[in-house]
Amino acid sequence: MTTSPSLAEHADEVWHGRAEGGVFGFTAAGRGVQDVAPGIGWRAGFGNVAAFRTGDGLVLFDTGNPGDAARLHADVRAWTAEPLTEAIYSHGHIDHVFGVDPFDAEADELGRPRPTVIAHEAVLDRFDRYVLTNGYNTVVNRRQFQQPDLTWPSRFRLPDRTYRDSLTLVRGELTFELFHAKGETDDATVAWIPERRTLCAGDLFIWVAPNAGNPQKVQRYPAEWARALRRMAALDAETLLPAHGVPIFGAARVRQALEETAEWLESLVEQTLALLNAGARLDEIVREVRPPAHLAGRPYLRPLYDEPEFVVRNIWRLYGGWYDGNPATLKPAPDAVLAGALAGLAGGPHRLADAASSAAVAGDLRLAGHLAELAVLAAPDDPALHAVRAAVFGARAEQERSVMARGVFRWAAAESRRLAAPPD
């Protein structure tokens, strides 16, 4: 199997931890579609695209993000003139489903059939939910990615063909064996191309610790995710094409990456369920559960996007509901009422802010965050309190590794910076 030397060499550097290759890593900007095997192209971006020349039309696995459709079309056309016959969505997240329109327009202009879009049936439900929660998704993604001008889309290129459990597509000389998986989403599709021993994993493998706990998004499925990874590992693929990060070349590496990611997830699930079944509160479980120590150095399991304690909370939500075991939080007082009462006991909201600053200096930023938030809730119009809150959450953001945590803390700090400055 031949590969682009620069891509293969970089993938090897990533594998050994000598280069970045995860969800926000190497993007090969401006390199277009690169050959990873005869007739198989890989186009990097925020939402990678795999392209397959079949001899009877082009098949794409994933189609990129909303801002990249025109460039994707140009890159694909520089690689092949074969008409696009099918596009497969790995799942319905917007960085995977927005590149079909230029190919539809091309087909209309040339008077040939538009490509058939294939996806799991739950993608349709996802798009319906995105329309219902358009405002919420705009807010949380602005916060998560620190993009204040981001607008969540309300129009989607719908699938033309859906399936429930599995679907086999034969196109030219290639077979695409599609099967459903639950993991980061409930609508994931994996593609296995046996003639090329190539596996398209979507977001089930993204070169960082699995995005199984995102605190602002809907339910994730860690146990089912692990089972899907083990099913993929059993295929003995020679090449793994992930939706984020670089390809993995070589059957031994593919199997190791998939099996160890499954082990990482299984460990968190098993530990969380053991404590949940023993009657532990969520607070205790979050503090006790840890990923397997022997996997800590793996370059594809670093907590740079999501992180283990968020995954634990998501496992609790899946199996235990939203009640955390603390009776005070079942029907709690309003946050502002509790903050006012504690401020009164402390001698005023400025005492809480002083305590927040002291805790931050002492290195306990978790406690400092609680105290700073309480102070502002007790006196929400006080610029001095917002200055403390901005400093505390700014410091928290600087110490965090994951995109999820940094996004929330930076957003909170920015909120208070605006309120800390007196009006002109």
Coordinates of C-alpha atoms in Angstrom, one line a residue:
M1 CA 0.0 0.0 0.0
T2 CA 1.4 3.4 -1.0
T3 CA 0.8 6.6 0.9
S4 CA 1.7 10.2 0.5
P5 CA 5.2 10.4 2.1
S6 CA 4.5 13.7 3.9
L7 CA 1.2 12.3 5.3
A8 CA 2.7 9.0 6.3
E9 CA 5.7 10.5 7.9
H10 CA 3.5 13.0 9.8
A11 CA 1.2 10.2 10.9
D12 CA 4.1 8.3 12.3
E13 CA 5.3 11.4 14.2
V14 CA 1.8 11.8 15.7
W15 CA 1.7 8.1 16.7
H16 CA 4.9 8.4 18.7
G17 CA 3.7 11.6 20.4
R18 CA 6.2 13.9 18.6
A19 CA 3.6 15.9 16.7
E20 CA 0.1 17.1 17.2
G21 CA -2.6 15.2 15.4
G22 CA -5.8 15.3 17.3
V23 CA -9.1 17.0 16.9
F24 CA -7.5 20.4 16.6
G25 CA -4.1 19.2 15.2
F26 CA -2.5 18.8 11.8
T27 CA -4.9 20.0 9.1
A28 CA -2.7 19.8 5.9
A29 CA -4.2 23.2 5.0
G30 CA -3.9 23.9 1.3
R31 CA -2.8 20.3 0.4
G32 CA -6.2 19.3 -1.0
V33 CA -7.0 15.6 -1.3
Q34 CA -4.0 13.4 -0.5
D35 CA -3.7 9.8 -1.7
V36 CA -3.6 7.3 1.1
A37 CA -4.0 4.3 -1.2
P38 CA -4.9 3.7 -4.9
G39 CA -8.2 5.3 -5.5
I40 CA -8.6 6.5 -1.9
G41 CA -8.1 10.2 -1.0
W42 CA -8.1 12.0 2.3
R43 CA -8.9 15.6 2.7
A44 CA -8.0 17.2 6.0
G45 CA -10.0 19.9 7.8
F46 CA -12.2 20.5 10.8
G47 CA -14.2 17.5 9.8
N48 CA -12.0 15.3 7.5
V49 CA -13.4 13.9 4.3
A50 CA -12.5 10.5 2.7
A51 CA -13.0 10.1 -1.0
F52 CA -13.2 6.9 -3.0
R53 CA -12.9 6.5 -6.8
T54 CA -14.8 3.4 -7.6
G55 CA -14.6 3.3 -11.4
D56 CA -18.4 3.9 -11.4
G57 CA -18.6 7.2 -9.6
L58 CA -17.2 8.9 -6.5
V59 CA -18.2 8.1 -3.0
L60 CA -17.5 10.6 -0.1
F61 CA -17.5 9.6 3.6
D62 CA -18.4 12.8 5.4
T63 CA -18.6 16.2 3.7
G64 CA -17.1 18.8 6.0
N65 CA -18.3 22.0 7.8
P66 CA -20.5 25.0 6.7
G67 CA -17.6 27.3 5.9
D68 CA -15.7 24.8 3.8
A69 CA -18.1 23.5 1.1
A70 CA -16.7 25.5 -1.8
R71 CA -13.1 24.7 -1.0
L72 CA -13.9 21.0 -0.5
H73 CA -15.6 20.8 -3.9
A74 CA -12.6 22.5 -5.6
D75 CA -10.2 20.1 -3.8
V76 CA -12.1 17.0 -4.8
R77 CA -12.5 18.2 -8.4
A78 CA -8.7 18.7 -8.6
W79 CA -8.3 15.1 -7.5
T80 CA -11.0 13.4 -9.7
A81 CA -13.6 14.2 -12.3
E82 CA -15.7 11.2 -11.4
P83 CA -19.3 12.3 -10.7
L84 CA -20.3 12.1 -7.0
T85 CA -22.8 9.3 -6.7
E86 CA -23.1 8.9 -2.9
A87 CA -22.1 10.9 0.1
I88 CA -22.2 9.1 3.5
Y89 CA -22.7 11.1 6.7
S90 CA -20.8 9.6 9.7
H91 CA -23.3 11.4 11.9
G92 CA -25.3 14.6 11.9
H93 CA -22.9 17.1 13.6
I94 CA -22.5 20.2 11.4
D95 CA -18.8 19.7 10.7
H96 CA -19.7 16.6 8.8
V97 CA -22.8 17.3 6.7
F98 CA -22.4 20.7 4.9
G99 CA -20.4 19.9 1.8
V100 CA -23.0 18.4 -0.5
D101 CA -24.6 21.6 -1.9
P102 CA -21.9 22.4 -4.5
F103 CA -22.0 18.8 -5.8
D104 CA -25.8 19.1 -6.0
A105 CA -25.4 22.4 -8.0
E106 CA -22.8 20.7 -10.3
A107 CA -25.2 17.8 -11.0
D108 CA -28.0 20.2 -11.8
E109 CA -25.8 22.2 -14.1
L110 CA -24.6 19.1 -16.0
G111 CA -28.0 17.6 -16.1
R112 CA -27.2 14.4 -14.2
P113 CA -28.7 12.9 -11.0
R114 CA -27.8 14.6 -7.7
P115 CA -25.7 12.5 -5.4
T116 CA -27.5 10.2 -3.0
V117 CA -26.9 11.1 0.7
I118 CA -26.9 8.1 3.0
A119 CA -27.1 8.3 6.8
H120 CA -28.5 6.5 9.8
E121 CA -32.2 7.2 10.4
A122 CA -31.5 9.1 13.6
V123 CA -29.8 11.8 11.7
L124 CA -33.2 13.1 10.7
D125 CA -34.3 13.3 14.3
R126 CA -31.0 15.2 15.0
F127 CA -31.7 17.8 12.3
D128 CA -35.3 18.3 13.7
R129 CA -33.9 18.8 17.2
Y130 CA -31.4 21.3 15.8
V131 CA -34.2 23.4 14.4
L132 CA -36.1 23.2 17.8
T133 CA -33.0 24.2 19.8
N134 CA -31.4 26.6 17.3
G135 CA -31.0 29.4 19.9
Y136 CA -29.5 27.1 22.5
N137 CA -27.1 25.5 20.1
T138 CA -25.9 29.0 19.0
V139 CA -25.3 30.0 22.7
V140 CA -23.5 26.8 23.8
N141 CA -21.3 26.6 20.7
R142 CA -20.3 30.3 21.0
R143 CA -19.3 29.5 24.5
Q144 CA -17.6 26.2 23.8
F145 CA -15.5 27.5 20.9
Q146 CA -15.2 31.2 21.9
Q147 CA -16.8 32.3 18.7
P148 CA -19.2 35.2 19.6
D149 CA -20.4 35.6 16.0
L150 CA -21.3 31.9 15.4
T151 CA -24.8 31.3 14.2
W152 CA -26.3 27.8 14.3
P153 CA -27.7 26.7 10.9
S154 CA -31.4 26.0 10.5
R155 CA -31.3 24.3 7.0
F156 CA -29.7 21.0 6.4
R157 CA -29.1 18.7 3.4
L158 CA -31.3 15.8 4.3
P159 CA -30.4 12.2 3.6
D160 CA -32.0 10.6 0.6
R161 CA -31.5 7.1 2.0
T162 CA -31.4 5.9 5.6
Y163 CA -30.9 2.6 7.4
R164 CA -31.4 1.2 10.9
D165 CA -28.8 -1.4 11.7
S166 CA -26.6 -2.0 8.6
L167 CA -26.5 -1.3 4.9
T168 CA -24.2 -2.6 2.1
L169 CA -23.5 -0.3 -0.8
V170 CA -21.7 -1.7 -3.8
R171 CA -20.3 1.0 -6.1
G172 CA -18.0 0.0 -9.0
E173 CA -15.1 -2.1 -7.6
L174 CA -15.7 -1.2 -4.0
T175 CA -18.1 -2.4 -1.2
F176 CA -19.1 -0.1 1.6
E177 CA -20.3 -2.1 4.6
L178 CA -22.1 0.5 6.8
F179 CA -23.2 -0.2 10.3
H180 CA -24.7 1.8 13.1
A181 CA -23.0 2.6 16.3
K182 CA -23.7 4.7 19.4
G183 CA -21.0 6.7 21.0
E184 CA -20.5 10.5 20.8
T185 CA -23.9 10.5 19.1
D186 CA -26.8 8.1 18.7
D187 CA -26.7 8.4 14.9
A188 CA -23.2 7.2 14.0
T189 CA -22.2 5.3 10.9
V190 CA -19.0 3.3 10.4
A191 CA -17.9 2.3 6.9
W192 CA -15.7 -0.7 6.2
I193 CA -14.3 -1.1 2.7
P194 CA -13.0 -4.7 2.7
E195 CA -11.3 -4.6 -0.7
R196 CA -9.0 -1.9 0.6
R197 CA -9.0 -3.0 4.3
T198 CA -9.9 0.6 5.1
L199 CA -12.1 1.7 8.0
C200 CA -13.9 5.1 8.2
A201 CA -14.6 5.7 11.9
G202 CA -16.2 9.2 12.0
D203 CA -16.0 10.7 15.4
L204 CA -15.6 7.3 17.2
F205 CA -11.9 7.9 17.0
I206 CA -10.5 11.5 17.0
W207 CA -7.0 11.4 18.3
V208 CA -7.9 12.7 21.8
A209 CA -9.8 11.2 24.7
P210 CA -13.3 10.3 23.6
N211 CA -15.9 13.1 23.5
A212 CA -18.2 11.2 25.8
G213 CA -19.0 13.7 28.4
N214 CA -19.5 17.1 26.8
P215 CA -21.3 19.1 29.6
Q216 CA -23.3 21.3 27.2
K217 CA -24.5 18.7 24.8
V218 CA -27.0 15.8 24.7
Q219 CA -26.4 12.3 26.0
R220 CA -23.3 10.3 25.0
Y221 CA -23.0 6.5 25.2
P222 CA -19.6 5.4 26.5
A223 CA -20.4 1.6 26.9
E224 CA -21.9 1.3 23.5
W225 CA -19.0 3.4 22.1
A226 CA -16.5 0.9 23.6
R227 CA -18.4 -2.0 22.0
A228 CA -18.3 -0.3 18.6
L229 CA -14.6 0.2 18.9
R230 CA -14.0 -3.4 19.6
R231 CA -16.2 -4.4 16.7
M232 CA -14.0 -2.2 14.5
A233 CA -10.8 -3.6 15.9
A234 CA -12.0 -7.1 15.0
L235 CA -12.1 -6.1 11.3
D236 CA -8.3 -6.1 11.1
A237 CA -8.2 -2.9 9.1
E238 CA -4.9 -1.8 7.5
T239 CA -5.9 1.9 7.4
L240 CA -8.1 3.9 9.8
L241 CA -9.4 7.2 8.5
P242 CA -10.8 9.3 11.4
A243 CA -13.1 12.3 11.1
H244 CA -10.5 14.4 13.0
G245 CA -6.8 14.0 13.2
V246 CA -4.5 12.0 10.9
P247 CA -4.9 8.5 9.5
I248 CA -3.5 5.5 11.2
F249 CA -1.5 3.1 8.9
G250 CA -0.8 -0.5 9.8
A251 CA -3.1 -3.2 11.2
A252 CA -1.3 -3.5 14.5
R253 CA -1.5 0.3 15.2
V254 CA -5.2 0.4 14.1
R255 CA -6.1 -2.4 16.5
Q256 CA -4.1 -1.0 19.4
A257 CA -5.7 2.5 19.1
L258 CA -9.2 1.1 18.9
E259 CA -8.8 -1.5 21.6
E260 CA -7.1 0.9 24.1
T261 CA -9.7 3.6 23.5
A262 CA -12.3 1.0 24.2
E263 CA -10.5 0.0 27.4
W264 CA -10.3 3.6 28.5
L265 CA -14.1 4.0 28.2
E266 CA -14.9 0.6 29.7
S267 CA -12.8 1.4 32.8
L268 CA -14.7 4.7 33.4
V269 CA -18.1 2.9 32.9
E270 CA -17.2 0.0 35.2
Q271 CA -15.9 2.2 38.0
T272 CA -18.8 4.6 37.9
L273 CA -21.4 1.8 37.9
A274 CA -19.7 0.1 40.8
L275 CA -19.9 3.2 42.9
L276 CA -23.4 4.1 41.7
N277 CA -24.6 0.6 42.7
A278 CA -23.0 1.0 46.1
G279 CA -25.1 4.1 46.7
A280 CA -22.4 6.7 46.4
R281 CA -23.3 10.3 45.5
L282 CA -22.2 11.8 42.3
D283 CA -19.8 14.1 44.1
E284 CA -18.0 11.1 45.5
I285 CA -17.9 9.3 42.2
V286 CA -16.5 12.2 40.3
R287 CA -13.7 12.5 42.9
E288 CA -12.9 8.7 42.9
V289 CA -13.1 7.5 39.2
R290 CA -9.9 7.8 37.1
P291 CA -8.9 6.4 33.7
P292 CA -6.4 3.5 33.5
A293 CA -3.0 4.8 34.6
H294 CA -1.1 2.7 32.0
L295 CA -2.9 4.5 29.2
A296 CA -2.1 8.0 30.4
G297 CA 0.8 8.5 27.9
R298 CA -1.1 7.5 24.8
P299 CA -1.2 10.4 22.3
Y300 CA -4.7 9.5 21.2
L301 CA -6.1 9.5 24.8
R302 CA -5.1 12.9 26.1
P303 CA -8.0 15.0 27.6
L304 CA -7.6 17.9 25.3
Y305 CA -11.2 18.2 24.1
D306 CA -13.4 16.4 26.7
E307 CA -12.1 15.0 30.0
P308 CA -12.7 12.1 32.3
E309 CA -14.7 13.8 35.0
F310 CA -17.2 15.0 32.4
V311 CA -17.5 11.5 31.0
V312 CA -18.2 10.2 34.6
R313 CA -21.0 12.8 34.9
N314 CA -22.5 11.7 31.6
I315 CA -22.4 8.0 32.7
W316 CA -24.3 9.0 35.8
R317 CA -26.8 10.9 33.7
L318 CA -27.3 7.8 31.5
Y319 CA -27.8 5.3 34.2
G320 CA -28.8 7.3 37.3
G321 CA -30.8 10.3 36.1
W322 CA -30.2 13.9 37.0
Y323 CA -30.5 13.7 40.8
D324 CA -27.0 13.7 42.3
G325 CA -27.7 12.1 45.6
N326 CA -27.6 15.3 47.6
P327 CA -31.1 15.9 49.1
A328 CA -30.5 19.7 49.2
T329 CA -30.2 19.8 45.4
L330 CA -33.4 17.8 44.7
K331 CA -35.6 20.9 45.1
P332 CA -33.0 23.6 45.8
A333 CA -33.4 27.3 46.7
P334 CA -32.8 29.7 43.8
D335 CA -29.1 30.3 43.4
A336 CA -29.5 34.0 44.2
V337 CA -31.4 33.2 47.4
L338 CA -28.7 30.8 48.6
A339 CA -26.0 33.3 47.6
G340 CA -27.7 36.1 49.6
A341 CA -28.0 33.9 52.7
L342 CA -24.3 32.9 52.6
A343 CA -23.3 36.4 51.9
G344 CA -25.2 37.5 55.0
L345 CA -23.5 34.8 57.1
A346 CA -20.1 35.8 55.8
G347 CA -20.6 39.5 56.5
G348 CA -21.5 40.6 52.9
P349 CA -20.8 39.6 49.3
H350 CA -17.4 41.3 49.5
R351 CA -16.3 38.9 52.2
L352 CA -17.2 36.1 49.8
A353 CA -15.1 37.7 47.0
D354 CA -12.2 38.2 49.4
A355 CA -12.4 34.5 50.3
A356 CA -12.5 33.6 46.6
S357 CA -9.3 35.6 46.0
S358 CA -7.6 34.0 49.0
A359 CA -8.6 30.5 47.7
A360 CA -7.2 31.3 44.3
V361 CA -3.9 32.5 45.7
A362 CA -3.8 29.3 47.8
G363 CA -4.2 27.3 44.6
D364 CA -7.8 26.0 45.2
L365 CA -9.4 27.4 42.1
R366 CA -12.4 25.0 42.3
L367 CA -13.3 26.5 45.7
A368 CA -12.5 30.0 44.4
G369 CA -15.0 29.5 41.6
H370 CA -17.8 28.7 44.0
L371 CA -17.1 31.7 46.2
A372 CA -16.7 34.2 43.3
E373 CA -20.0 33.0 41.7
L374 CA -21.8 33.3 45.0
A375 CA -20.6 36.8 45.5
V376 CA -21.8 37.9 42.1
L377 CA -25.1 36.2 42.6
A378 CA -25.6 38.0 45.9
A379 CA -24.8 41.4 44.3
P380 CA -25.0 41.1 40.6
D381 CA -24.5 44.8 39.8
D382 CA -21.3 45.3 41.8
P383 CA -18.3 45.9 39.4
A384 CA -15.7 45.0 42.1
L385 CA -17.2 41.6 42.6
H386 CA -17.2 41.0 38.8
A387 CA -13.6 41.9 38.8
V388 CA -12.9 39.1 41.2
R389 CA -15.0 36.7 39.3
A390 CA -13.3 37.6 36.0
A391 CA -9.9 37.0 37.6
V392 CA -10.9 33.7 39.2
F393 CA -12.4 32.2 36.0
G394 CA -9.6 33.6 33.9
A395 CA -7.2 31.8 36.1
R396 CA -9.2 28.6 35.9
A397 CA -9.2 28.8 32.1
E398 CA -5.5 29.1 32.0
Q399 CA -5.0 26.0 34.0
E400 CA -7.4 23.8 32.0
R401 CA -6.4 21.4 29.2
S402 CA -9.7 20.6 27.7
V403 CA -11.6 22.7 25.2
M404 CA -14.8 22.1 27.1
A405 CA -13.6 23.6 30.4
R406 CA -11.6 26.4 28.9
G407 CA -14.6 27.5 26.9
V408 CA -16.9 27.8 29.8
F409 CA -14.4 29.5 32.1
R410 CA -13.3 32.0 29.5
W411 CA -16.9 32.8 28.7
A412 CA -17.6 33.4 32.4
A413 CA -14.5 35.6 32.7
A414 CA -15.5 37.6 29.7
E415 CA -19.0 38.2 31.1
S416 CA -17.6 39.6 34.3
R417 CA -14.9 41.7 32.6
R418 CA -17.7 43.6 30.7
L419 CA -19.5 44.2 34.0
A420 CA -16.4 45.0 36.0
A421 CA -15.6 48.0 33.8
P422 CA -17.7 51.1 34.9
P423 CA -19.7 52.6 32.1
D424 CA -18.4 55.7 30.3

